[in-house]
mmCIF file of C-alpha atoms in Angstrom:
data_model
loop_
_atom_site.group_PDB
_atom_site.id
_atom_site.type_symbol
_atom_site.label_atom_id
_atom_site.label_comp_id
_atom_site.label_asym_id
_atom_site.label_seq_id
_atom_site.Cartn_x
_atom_site.Cartn_y
_atom_site.Cartn_z
ATOM 1 C CA MET A 25 106.876 12.719 319.804
ATOM 2 C CA THR A 26 103.778 11.348 318.175
ATOM 3 C CA SER A 27 103.560 7.515 317.892
ATOM 4 C CA LEU A 28 102.549 5.805 314.683
ATOM 5 C CA ARG A 29 99.309 4.700 316.362
ATOM 6 C CA GLN A 30 98.529 8.356 317.298
ATOM 7 C CA ALA A 31 99.307 9.567 313.855
ATOM 8 C CA LEU A 32 97.012 6.931 312.267
ATOM 9 C CA LEU A 33 94.169 7.828 314.638
ATOM 10 C CA ILE A 34 94.454 11.490 313.904
ATOM 11 C CA SER A 35 94.798 10.949 310.165
ATOM 12 C CA ALA A 36 91.695 8.730 310.096
ATOM 13 C CA ALA A 37 89.709 11.270 311.988
ATOM 14 C CA LEU A 38 90.670 14.077 309.682
ATOM 15 C CA SER A 39 89.786 12.104 306.573
ATOM 16 C CA LEU A 40 86.252 11.168 307.472
ATOM 17 C CA PRO A 41 84.078 11.334 304.302
ATOM 18 C CA ASN A 42 82.516 14.720 303.684
ATOM 19 C CA ALA A 43 79.106 13.126 303.251
ATOM 20 C CA LEU A 44 79.295 12.027 306.906
ATOM 21 C CA HIS A 45 80.496 15.423 307.993
ATOM 22 C CA ALA A 46 77.487 17.188 306.390
ATOM 23 C CA GLN A 47 75.013 14.795 308.048
ATOM 24 C CA SER A 48 76.333 14.581 311.581
ATOM 25 C CA ARG A 49 76.912 16.629 314.691
ATOM 26 C CA PRO A 50 80.558 17.398 315.643
ATOM 27 C CA ASN A 51 82.423 14.316 316.795
ATOM 28 C CA PRO A 52 83.450 13.978 320.511
ATOM 29 C CA PRO A 53 87.110 14.596 321.302
ATOM 30 C CA ILE A 54 89.552 11.835 320.186
ATOM 31 C CA VAL A 55 91.226 10.133 323.160
ATOM 32 C CA VAL A 56 94.863 9.265 322.477
ATOM 33 C CA ASP A 57 97.778 8.187 324.671
ATOM 34 C CA ARG A 58 98.867 11.678 325.571
ATOM 35 C CA GLY A 59 95.455 13.083 326.558
ATOM 36 C CA VAL A 60 92.530 14.656 324.733
ATOM 37 C CA GLU A 61 92.902 16.033 321.179
ATOM 38 C CA PRO A 62 90.477 18.598 319.762
ATOM 39 C CA ALA A 63 87.688 17.181 317.674
ATOM 40 C CA PRO A 64 88.223 17.398 313.913
ATOM 41 C CA VAL A 65 86.735 20.517 312.357
ATOM 42 C CA ILE A 66 83.460 19.657 310.598
ATOM 43 C CA SER A 67 82.138 21.943 307.783
ATOM 44 C CA PRO A 68 79.532 22.310 306.537
ATOM 45 C CA GLU A 69 77.053 20.890 309.046
ATOM 46 C CA VAL A 70 73.347 20.876 308.219
ATOM 47 C CA LEU A 71 71.320 21.163 311.393
ATOM 48 C CA PRO A 72 67.872 19.456 311.826
ATOM 49 C CA ASP A 73 66.028 22.775 311.228
ATOM 50 C CA HIS A 74 68.057 23.333 308.006
ATOM 51 C CA ARG A 75 70.236 26.057 309.433
ATOM 52 C CA VAL A 76 73.840 25.438 308.396
ATOM 53 C CA THR A 77 77.026 25.752 310.415
ATOM 54 C CA PHE A 78 80.340 26.513 308.790
ATOM 55 C CA ARG A 79 83.796 26.136 310.382
ATOM 56 C CA ILE A 80 87.345 26.857 309.322
ATOM 57 C CA GLY A 81 90.616 26.733 311.316
ATOM 58 C CA ALA A 82 92.388 30.040 310.916
ATOM 59 C CA PRO A 83 94.002 30.984 314.259
ATOM 60 C CA ASN A 84 95.889 33.990 312.924
ATOM 61 C CA ALA A 85 93.080 35.477 310.877
ATOM 62 C CA LYS A 86 91.493 38.803 311.867
ATOM 63 C CA SER A 87 88.209 38.257 309.982
ATOM 64 C CA VAL A 88 86.370 35.426 308.206
ATOM 65 C CA THR A 89 83.114 35.587 306.226
ATOM 66 C CA VAL A 90 81.118 33.204 304.028
ATOM 67 C CA ASP A 91 80.202 34.266 300.529
ATOM 68 C CA GLY A 92 79.053 32.883 297.234
ATOM 69 C CA GLU A 93 75.753 31.747 295.716
ATOM 70 C CA LEU A 94 74.557 30.603 299.129
ATOM 71 C CA ILE A 95 74.563 34.227 300.416
ATOM 72 C CA ARG A 96 73.237 35.802 297.207
ATOM 73 C CA GLN A 97 70.621 33.311 296.174
ATOM 74 C CA ALA A 98 69.473 31.046 299.023
ATOM 75 C CA ASN A 99 65.890 31.645 300.190
ATOM 76 C CA ALA A 100 64.780 30.889 303.678
ATOM 77 C CA ILE A 101 62.791 27.663 303.903
ATOM 78 C CA ALA A 102 59.793 29.645 305.238
ATOM 79 C CA THR A 103 59.262 31.500 301.922
ATOM 80 C CA PRO A 104 55.688 30.826 300.898
ATOM 81 C CA PRO A 105 55.213 28.689 297.781
ATOM 82 C CA GLY A 106 54.644 30.929 294.767
ATOM 83 C CA ASP A 107 56.119 34.015 296.524
ATOM 84 C CA MET A 108 57.793 36.058 293.753
ATOM 85 C CA THR A 109 60.313 37.726 296.019
ATOM 86 C CA ALA A 110 63.955 36.741 296.306
ATOM 87 C CA GLY A 111 63.552 35.879 300.022
ATOM 88 C CA PRO A 112 65.747 36.905 302.921
ATOM 89 C CA THR A 113 69.523 36.566 302.692
ATOM 90 C CA PRO A 114 71.006 34.100 305.197
ATOM 91 C CA GLN A 115 73.287 36.044 307.447
ATOM 92 C CA ILE A 116 76.361 34.286 308.913
ATOM 93 C CA THR A 117 78.496 35.849 311.643
ATOM 94 C CA MET A 118 81.771 34.027 312.161
ATOM 95 C CA ALA A 119 83.473 33.979 315.606
ATOM 96 C CA LYS A 120 86.824 32.484 316.606
ATOM 97 C CA ASP A 121 87.200 30.134 319.594
ATOM 98 C CA LYS A 122 90.221 29.483 321.775
ATOM 99 C CA ASP A 123 91.523 26.821 319.354
ATOM 100 C CA GLY A 124 91.509 29.279 316.400
ATOM 101 C CA VAL A 125 88.454 27.713 314.755
ATOM 102 C CA TRP A 126 86.026 30.207 313.239
ATOM 103 C CA THR A 127 82.351 29.097 313.404
ATOM 104 C CA GLY A 128 79.188 30.633 312.069
ATOM 105 C CA THR A 129 75.616 29.460 311.642
ATOM 106 C CA THR A 130 72.986 30.869 309.270
ATOM 107 C CA THR A 131 70.340 32.915 311.113
ATOM 108 C CA THR A 132 67.563 31.384 308.962
ATOM 109 C CA PRO A 133 66.942 27.873 307.653
ATOM 110 C CA ILE A 134 68.171 27.261 304.115
ATOM 111 C CA ARG A 135 65.838 25.898 301.481
ATOM 112 C CA SER A 136 66.645 22.332 300.238
ATOM 113 C CA GLY A 137 68.997 22.411 297.339
ATOM 114 C CA ALA A 138 72.596 22.711 296.269
ATOM 115 C CA TYR A 139 74.600 25.905 296.852
ATOM 116 C CA ARG A 140 78.111 27.129 296.033
ATOM 117 C CA TYR A 141 80.025 29.014 298.685
ATOM 118 C CA TYR A 142 83.546 29.969 299.830
ATOM 119 C CA PHE A 143 85.311 31.636 302.770
ATOM 120 C CA VAL A 144 86.938 35.007 302.699
ATOM 121 C CA VAL A 145 89.813 35.042 305.163
ATOM 122 C CA ASP A 146 91.332 38.475 305.758
ATOM 123 C CA GLY A 147 90.220 39.429 302.241
ATOM 124 C CA ALA A 148 91.532 36.287 300.544
ATOM 125 C CA VAL A 149 89.100 33.851 298.953
ATOM 126 C CA THR A 150 89.555 30.166 299.932
ATOM 127 C CA LEU A 151 87.617 26.950 299.629
ATOM 128 C CA ASP A 152 86.287 25.119 302.677
ATOM 129 C CA PRO A 153 89.216 22.872 303.523
ATOM 130 C CA ARG A 154 86.960 20.373 305.300
ATOM 131 C CA ASN A 155 84.580 19.893 302.413
ATOM 132 C CA THR A 156 85.554 17.700 299.491
ATOM 133 C CA ALA A 157 82.430 18.538 297.485
ATOM 134 C CA MET A 158 83.354 21.261 294.885
ATOM 135 C CA SER A 159 81.863 22.973 291.823
ATOM 136 C CA PRO A 160 84.214 24.560 289.362
ATOM 137 C CA GLN A 161 83.195 27.494 287.230
ATOM 138 C CA ARG A 162 85.047 28.655 284.111
ATOM 139 C CA ALA A 163 87.658 30.615 285.963
ATOM 140 C CA SER A 164 87.165 29.777 289.663
ATOM 141 C CA GLN A 165 86.417 27.028 292.170
ATOM 142 C CA ASN A 166 83.692 26.719 294.833
ATOM 143 C CA SER A 167 82.786 24.540 297.770
ATOM 144 C CA MET A 168 79.371 22.906 297.547
ATOM 145 C CA LEU A 169 76.650 22.669 300.175
ATOM 146 C CA THR A 170 73.755 20.299 299.766
ATOM 147 C CA VAL A 171 70.716 20.744 301.971
ATOM 148 C CA PRO A 172 68.708 17.543 301.661
ATOM 149 C CA GLY A 173 65.029 17.280 300.984
ATOM 150 C CA ASP A 174 64.276 18.216 297.338
ATOM 151 C CA PHE A 175 64.183 16.407 294.012
ATOM 152 C CA ALA A 176 67.929 16.956 293.405
ATOM 153 C CA GLU A 177 68.993 15.038 296.473
ATOM 154 C CA TYR A 178 71.169 11.970 296.152
ATOM 155 C CA ARG A 179 68.982 9.220 297.544
ATOM 156 C CA GLN A 180 69.633 5.685 298.649
ATOM 157 C CA PRO A 181 68.510 3.070 297.857
ATOM 158 C CA LEU A 182 67.656 3.616 294.195
ATOM 159 C CA PRO A 183 69.548 2.880 290.978
ATOM 160 C CA HIS A 184 72.060 5.467 289.949
ATOM 161 C CA GLY A 185 73.429 6.300 286.520
ATOM 162 C CA SER A 186 77.040 6.962 285.716
ATOM 163 C CA VAL A 187 78.823 10.277 285.035
ATOM 164 C CA SER A 188 81.913 10.226 282.857
ATOM 165 C CA GLU A 189 84.381 12.748 281.490
ATOM 166 C CA ARG A 190 85.170 12.428 277.811
ATOM 167 C CA HIS A 191 87.622 14.201 275.502
ATOM 168 C CA PHE A 192 87.256 14.664 271.781
ATOM 169 C CA THR A 193 88.923 16.466 268.904
ATOM 170 C CA SER A 194 87.193 19.581 267.784
ATOM 171 C CA THR A 195 87.803 19.999 264.110
ATOM 172 C CA THR A 196 85.823 23.321 264.328
ATOM 173 C CA LEU A 197 88.214 24.783 266.847
ATOM 174 C CA GLY A 198 91.353 22.875 265.892
ATOM 175 C CA ARG A 199 91.697 21.479 269.396
ATOM 176 C CA ALA A 200 92.346 17.921 270.524
ATOM 177 C CA ASP A 201 91.546 18.553 274.217
ATOM 178 C CA ARG A 202 87.845 19.531 274.198
ATOM 179 C CA ARG A 203 85.996 17.985 277.107
ATOM 180 C CA LEU A 204 82.365 17.088 277.742
ATOM 181 C CA ILE A 205 80.515 15.188 280.573
ATOM 182 C CA VAL A 206 78.191 12.366 279.774
ATOM 183 C CA TYR A 207 75.432 10.910 281.989
ATOM 184 C CA THR A 208 74.290 7.370 281.108
ATOM 185 C CA PRO A 209 71.214 5.939 282.897
ATOM 186 C CA PRO A 210 71.202 3.038 285.367
ATOM 187 C CA GLY A 211 71.726 -0.222 283.474
ATOM 188 C CA TYR A 212 73.343 1.308 280.421
ATOM 189 C CA GLU A 213 76.569 -0.727 280.813
ATOM 190 C CA LYS A 214 74.726 -4.092 280.904
ATOM 191 C CA SER A 215 72.109 -3.238 278.257
ATOM 192 C CA ALA A 216 72.237 -3.593 274.537
ATOM 193 C CA SER A 217 69.534 -0.947 274.015
ATOM 194 C CA ALA A 218 69.973 2.348 272.198
ATOM 195 C CA TYR A 219 68.908 5.541 274.020
ATOM 196 C CA PRO A 220 67.675 9.043 273.158
ATOM 197 C CA VAL A 221 70.012 11.939 273.896
ATOM 198 C CA LEU A 222 69.601 15.307 275.582
ATOM 199 C CA TYR A 223 72.334 17.850 274.986
ATOM 200 C CA LEU A 224 72.435 20.142 278.013
ATOM 201 C CA MET A 225 74.290 23.457 278.007
ATOM 202 C CA HIS A 226 75.698 25.451 280.876
ATOM 203 C CA GLY A 227 75.709 29.282 281.229
ATOM 204 C CA GLY A 228 78.294 32.014 280.966
ATOM 205 C CA GLY A 229 80.829 31.813 283.760
ATOM 206 C CA ASP A 230 80.243 28.074 284.282
ATOM 207 C CA SER A 231 81.791 24.979 282.831
ATOM 208 C CA GLU A 232 80.844 21.566 281.466
ATOM 209 C CA THR A 233 80.912 20.226 285.010
ATOM 210 C CA SER A 234 78.352 22.685 286.327
ATOM 211 C CA TRP A 235 75.235 20.658 285.559
ATOM 212 C CA THR A 236 76.469 17.690 287.594
ATOM 213 C CA THR A 237 77.654 19.832 290.538
ATOM 214 C CA ALA A 238 75.606 22.957 291.060
ATOM 215 C CA GLY A 239 72.905 21.561 288.771
ATOM 216 C CA GLN A 240 72.752 18.068 290.370
ATOM 217 C CA ALA A 241 71.443 16.863 286.953
ATOM 218 C CA ASN A 242 72.436 13.236 287.504
ATOM 219 C CA ASN A 243 70.567 13.111 290.790
ATOM 220 C CA ILE A 244 67.551 14.749 289.284
ATOM 221 C CA LEU A 245 67.495 12.202 286.455
ATOM 222 C CA ASP A 246 68.043 9.261 288.763
ATOM 223 C CA ASN A 247 65.163 10.317 290.874
ATOM 224 C CA LEU A 248 62.848 10.898 287.945
ATOM 225 C CA LEU A 249 63.753 7.508 286.537
ATOM 226 C CA ALA A 250 63.039 5.736 289.868
ATOM 227 C CA GLU A 251 59.704 7.424 289.982
ATOM 228 C CA GLY A 252 58.900 6.297 286.387
ATOM 229 C CA LYS A 253 58.495 9.920 285.208
ATOM 230 C CA ILE A 254 61.072 10.043 282.407
ATOM 231 C CA LYS A 255 62.352 7.760 279.549
ATOM 232 C CA PRO A 256 65.919 6.526 280.164
ATOM 233 C CA MET A 257 68.230 8.858 278.257
ATOM 234 C CA ILE A 258 71.852 9.784 277.719
ATOM 235 C CA VAL A 259 72.624 13.396 278.716
ATOM 236 C CA VAL A 260 75.602 15.152 277.135
ATOM 237 C CA MET A 261 76.972 18.268 278.800
ATOM 238 C CA PRO A 262 79.508 19.980 276.510
ATOM 239 C CA ALA A 263 81.822 22.948 277.195
ATOM 240 C CA GLY A 264 80.068 25.994 275.697
ATOM 241 C CA TYR A 265 83.071 28.245 275.605
ATOM 242 C CA THR A 266 85.016 28.393 272.296
ATOM 243 C CA PRO A 267 88.240 29.746 273.636
ATOM 244 C CA ASN A 268 90.229 30.173 270.431
ATOM 245 C CA ALA A 269 87.599 32.366 268.776
ATOM 246 C CA GLY A 270 86.266 34.332 271.764
ATOM 247 C CA GLN A 271 82.730 33.868 273.089
ATOM 248 C CA VAL A 272 79.835 35.470 271.252
ATOM 249 C CA MET A 273 76.143 35.567 272.144
ATOM 250 C CA THR A 274 74.499 36.768 268.958
ATOM 251 C CA SER A 275 71.441 35.459 267.079
ATOM 252 C CA ASP A 276 73.537 34.979 263.938
ATOM 253 C CA PRO A 277 74.704 31.341 264.013
ATOM 254 C CA ASP A 278 77.407 32.060 261.441
ATOM 255 C CA LYS A 279 79.183 34.103 264.128
ATOM 256 C CA GLU A 280 78.887 31.428 266.799
ATOM 257 C CA PRO A 281 81.654 28.699 266.500
ATOM 258 C CA PHE A 282 79.778 26.446 268.973
ATOM 259 C CA VAL A 283 76.966 25.874 266.518
ATOM 260 C CA ARG A 284 79.353 24.321 264.017
ATOM 261 C CA GLU A 285 81.104 22.307 266.841
ATOM 262 C CA MET A 286 77.884 20.916 268.018
ATOM 263 C CA THR A 287 76.789 19.599 264.656
ATOM 264 C CA THR A 288 80.211 18.810 263.169
ATOM 265 C CA ASP A 289 82.000 17.387 266.171
ATOM 266 C CA ILE A 290 79.939 16.781 269.294
ATOM 267 C CA ILE A 291 76.873 14.942 267.948
ATOM 268 C CA PRO A 292 78.994 12.673 265.680
ATOM 269 C CA PHE A 293 81.309 11.922 268.568
ATOM 270 C CA ILE A 294 78.416 10.887 270.848
ATOM 271 C CA GLU A 295 76.742 8.825 268.142
ATOM 272 C CA GLN A 296 79.988 6.948 267.338
ATOM 273 C CA ASN A 297 80.823 6.219 270.934
ATOM 274 C CA TYR A 298 77.455 5.597 272.601
ATOM 275 C CA ARG A 299 74.459 3.493 271.742
ATOM 276 C CA THR A 300 72.170 6.289 270.710
ATOM 277 C CA ILE A 301 68.914 6.408 268.603
ATOM 278 C CA ALA A 302 70.392 8.719 266.022
ATOM 279 C CA ASP A 303 67.340 10.475 264.571
ATOM 280 C CA PRO A 304 65.563 13.845 265.322
ATOM 281 C CA GLU A 305 62.722 12.106 267.203
ATOM 282 C CA HIS A 306 65.290 11.017 269.823
ATOM 283 C CA ARG A 307 67.379 14.202 270.090
ATOM 284 C CA ALA A 308 66.743 17.136 272.462
ATOM 285 C CA MET A 309 68.742 20.252 273.363
ATOM 286 C CA ALA A 310 68.404 22.659 276.261
ATOM 287 C CA GLY A 311 70.522 25.296 277.914
ATOM 288 C CA LEU A 312 70.558 28.075 280.515
ATOM 289 C CA SER A 313 71.524 31.680 279.957
ATOM 290 C CA MET A 314 74.465 31.638 277.492
ATOM 291 C CA GLY A 315 73.686 28.018 276.839
ATOM 292 C CA GLY A 316 70.098 28.974 276.061
ATOM 293 C CA ILE A 317 71.336 31.249 273.316
ATOM 294 C CA GLN A 318 73.568 28.498 271.981
ATOM 295 C CA THR A 319 70.579 26.170 272.076
ATOM 296 C CA LEU A 320 68.507 28.665 270.115
ATOM 297 C CA ASN A 321 71.265 29.315 267.574
ATOM 298 C CA THR A 322 71.923 25.553 267.048
ATOM 299 C CA SER A 323 68.353 24.470 266.827
ATOM 300 C CA MET A 324 67.044 27.437 264.745
ATOM 301 C CA SER A 325 69.744 27.033 262.155
ATOM 302 C CA ASN A 326 69.493 23.216 262.114
ATOM 303 C CA LEU A 327 65.801 22.578 262.042
ATOM 304 C CA GLY A 328 65.091 18.851 261.788
ATOM 305 C CA THR A 329 68.036 17.953 264.009
ATOM 306 C CA PHE A 330 66.161 18.198 267.324
ATOM 307 C CA ARG A 331 62.505 17.767 268.137
ATOM 308 C CA TYR A 332 62.644 18.998 271.726
ATOM 309 C CA ILE A 333 64.091 22.337 272.764
ATOM 310 C CA GLY A 334 64.394 23.936 276.255
ATOM 311 C CA ILE A 335 65.359 27.533 276.961
ATOM 312 C CA PHE A 336 66.143 28.372 280.590
ATOM 313 C CA SER A 337 66.551 31.983 281.587
ATOM 314 C CA SER A 338 67.584 33.050 278.189
ATOM 315 C CA GLY A 339 66.593 34.384 274.773
ATOM 316 C CA TRP A 340 69.083 36.749 273.188
ATOM 317 C CA PHE A 341 69.682 39.431 275.717
ATOM 318 C CA ARG A 342 70.244 42.380 273.318
ATOM 319 C CA GLN A 343 67.374 43.913 271.446
ATOM 320 C CA ALA A 344 69.543 44.150 268.343
ATOM 321 C CA ASP A 345 70.046 40.387 268.352
ATOM 322 C CA ARG A 346 66.328 39.746 268.789
ATOM 323 C CA GLN A 347 65.574 42.066 265.927
ATOM 324 C CA TRP A 348 68.141 40.366 263.688
ATOM 325 C CA PHE A 349 66.363 37.060 264.242
ATOM 326 C CA TYR A 350 62.973 38.606 263.479
ATOM 327 C CA ASP A 351 64.287 40.159 260.287
ATOM 328 C CA HIS A 352 66.261 37.152 258.968
ATOM 329 C CA LYS A 353 64.516 34.003 260.279
ATOM 330 C CA GLN A 354 60.834 34.347 259.165
ATOM 331 C CA ASP A 355 61.100 31.150 257.206
ATOM 332 C CA THR A 356 62.493 29.394 260.245
ATOM 333 C CA ILE A 357 59.669 30.703 262.452
ATOM 334 C CA SER A 358 57.041 29.459 259.931
ATOM 335 C CA ARG A 359 58.505 25.859 260.197
ATOM 336 C CA LEU A 360 58.741 25.535 263.981
ATOM 337 C CA ASN A 361 55.403 23.898 264.596
ATOM 338 C CA LYS A 362 56.219 21.213 261.964
ATOM 339 C CA GLU A 363 59.771 20.570 263.152
ATOM 340 C CA LEU A 364 59.471 20.810 266.980
ATOM 341 C CA LYS A 365 57.426 18.552 269.299
ATOM 342 C CA LEU A 366 58.266 20.759 272.279
ATOM 343 C CA PHE A 367 59.453 24.323 272.545
ATOM 344 C CA TRP A 368 59.774 25.026 276.321
ATOM 345 C CA TRP A 369 60.724 28.336 277.977
ATOM 346 C CA GLY A 370 61.237 29.103 281.644
ATOM 347 C CA TRP A 371 62.369 32.249 283.486
ATOM 348 C CA GLY A 372 62.299 33.649 286.980
ATOM 349 C CA TYR A 373 60.134 36.590 288.096
ATOM 350 C CA THR A 374 63.203 38.513 289.135
ATOM 351 C CA ASP A 375 65.401 37.134 286.373
ATOM 352 C CA PHE A 376 67.249 39.748 284.249
ATOM 353 C CA ALA A 377 66.524 37.554 281.232
ATOM 354 C CA ARG A 378 62.787 37.844 281.831
ATOM 355 C CA PRO A 379 62.035 40.868 279.673
ATOM 356 C CA GLY A 380 63.819 39.492 276.592
ATOM 357 C CA ALA A 381 62.329 36.022 277.051
ATOM 358 C CA MET A 382 58.831 37.482 277.321
ATOM 359 C CA GLU A 383 59.291 39.575 274.262
ATOM 360 C CA ILE A 384 60.523 36.725 272.124
ATOM 361 C CA THR A 385 57.881 34.256 273.280
ATOM 362 C CA ASP A 386 55.140 36.837 272.755
ATOM 363 C CA TYR A 387 56.432 37.441 269.267
ATOM 364 C CA PHE A 388 56.470 33.687 268.546
ATOM 365 C CA LYS A 389 52.875 33.435 269.785
ATOM 366 C CA THR A 390 51.808 36.202 267.384
ATOM 367 C CA LYS A 391 53.166 34.026 264.609
ATOM 368 C CA GLY A 392 51.288 30.995 265.823
ATOM 369 C CA VAL A 393 54.221 29.120 267.258
ATOM 370 C CA LYS A 394 53.214 26.612 269.903
ATOM 371 C CA LEU A 395 55.133 27.163 273.125
ATOM 372 C CA THR A 396 55.252 26.067 276.745
ATOM 373 C CA THR A 397 56.192 28.937 278.997
ATOM 374 C CA VAL A 398 56.840 28.845 282.766
ATOM 375 C CA GLU A 399 57.472 31.810 285.110
ATOM 376 C CA SER A 400 58.839 30.784 288.472
ATOM 377 C CA ALA A 401 59.736 32.598 291.650
ATOM 378 C CA GLY A 402 63.271 33.893 292.039
ATOM 379 C CA GLY A 403 65.835 34.891 289.549
ATOM 380 C CA HIS A 404 68.804 33.911 287.391
ATOM 381 C CA ASP A 405 70.062 31.073 289.574
ATOM 382 C CA TRP A 406 70.612 27.356 289.894
ATOM 383 C CA ARG A 407 67.513 26.788 292.105
ATOM 384 C CA ASN A 408 65.356 27.696 289.101
ATOM 385 C CA TRP A 409 67.474 25.789 286.552
ATOM 386 C CA ARG A 410 67.241 22.625 288.578
ATOM 387 C CA GLU A 411 63.544 23.050 288.716
ATOM 388 C CA TYR A 412 63.367 23.554 284.977
ATOM 389 C CA LEU A 413 65.293 20.354 284.219
ATOM 390 C CA ASN A 414 63.021 18.546 286.622
ATOM 391 C CA ALA A 415 60.008 19.855 284.729
ATOM 392 C CA PHE A 416 61.391 19.562 281.165
ATOM 393 C CA ALA A 417 62.879 16.128 281.207
ATOM 394 C CA PRO A 418 59.547 14.229 281.732
ATOM 395 C CA LEU A 419 58.205 15.856 278.539
ATOM 396 C CA LEU A 420 60.937 14.384 276.340
ATOM 397 C CA PHE A 421 60.766 11.516 273.856
ATOM 398 C CA ARG A 422 57.062 10.932 274.228
#
């Protein structure tokens, strides 16, 4: 029978913080009164050369694989800078040991960054039970792997801001349970100052938590602030989905409930509950993919509300929607240079949004609209969107 002391020892070992697990080698066996117990399963484990080892205890399983964004999007660390290819896919072969623990290590180093992943055990998807870092999407959950070394890394010591979850009533949707995530910069709680605001939108399939999990937005902003590269700002990350009306991605703002929710509910809620500088000079909006379309629809139909706009991997995916905008918004286009201080667009070389984004920005340029455009390596993925936020934020509120 297990003694209380043995139970406490085992419980403490199994509850070691995930941050320590990800940074360390497997622990030595735990010595208890009755002999040697197996070491706790550690997963994920980032090796010194940036290969990553995954482990899961599944003694009765016949097969285990690792899947998710890590497999589909991670580039090898050796990919040359500026290379426009997607890079090799990290292969992971899982093998079971005598204790029923499946272990597998990537064959290539993984580039620094944050990646979603999950296990597939005999065909069933499961989270990594030894990893407490997670990133929910709209209809699913993922485990999170962070490979240190890039601008999104959580660093110590430096001042860190706060991330909070807020709920508000949406009069637009008739819902009292709408949620958004708010980042406030270091020192906000002790300060009496008012701050500019960036409204930052997620993409289709994601949620309002995605920018602070897969996107690492709070870490990016903390690091930029510590380096003196950005103005202190509040960042608001709303839920883009409008569930009671279905989700639309058209260029007609009258068909997009989120446009009304942003102007009628979200901005007033933030300005009533946070110390903001409530004028267009201190308001920005940006979004990726679906959130980029919502950013376009909101800003183009409310000129004078935002002075800074960022479009990441987006730009009305259907030709019919682009044409509708060209046909109905010529007056809007003629006012963009007057109303916007920054109109920033970024897309990946292999991004499915690239053709539409290039068409729209080329059209704007023929109309004399001032734009900043960036084409990066890679495709429609979080590695690029983190890079875009890192590049876009320092240009705001200047």
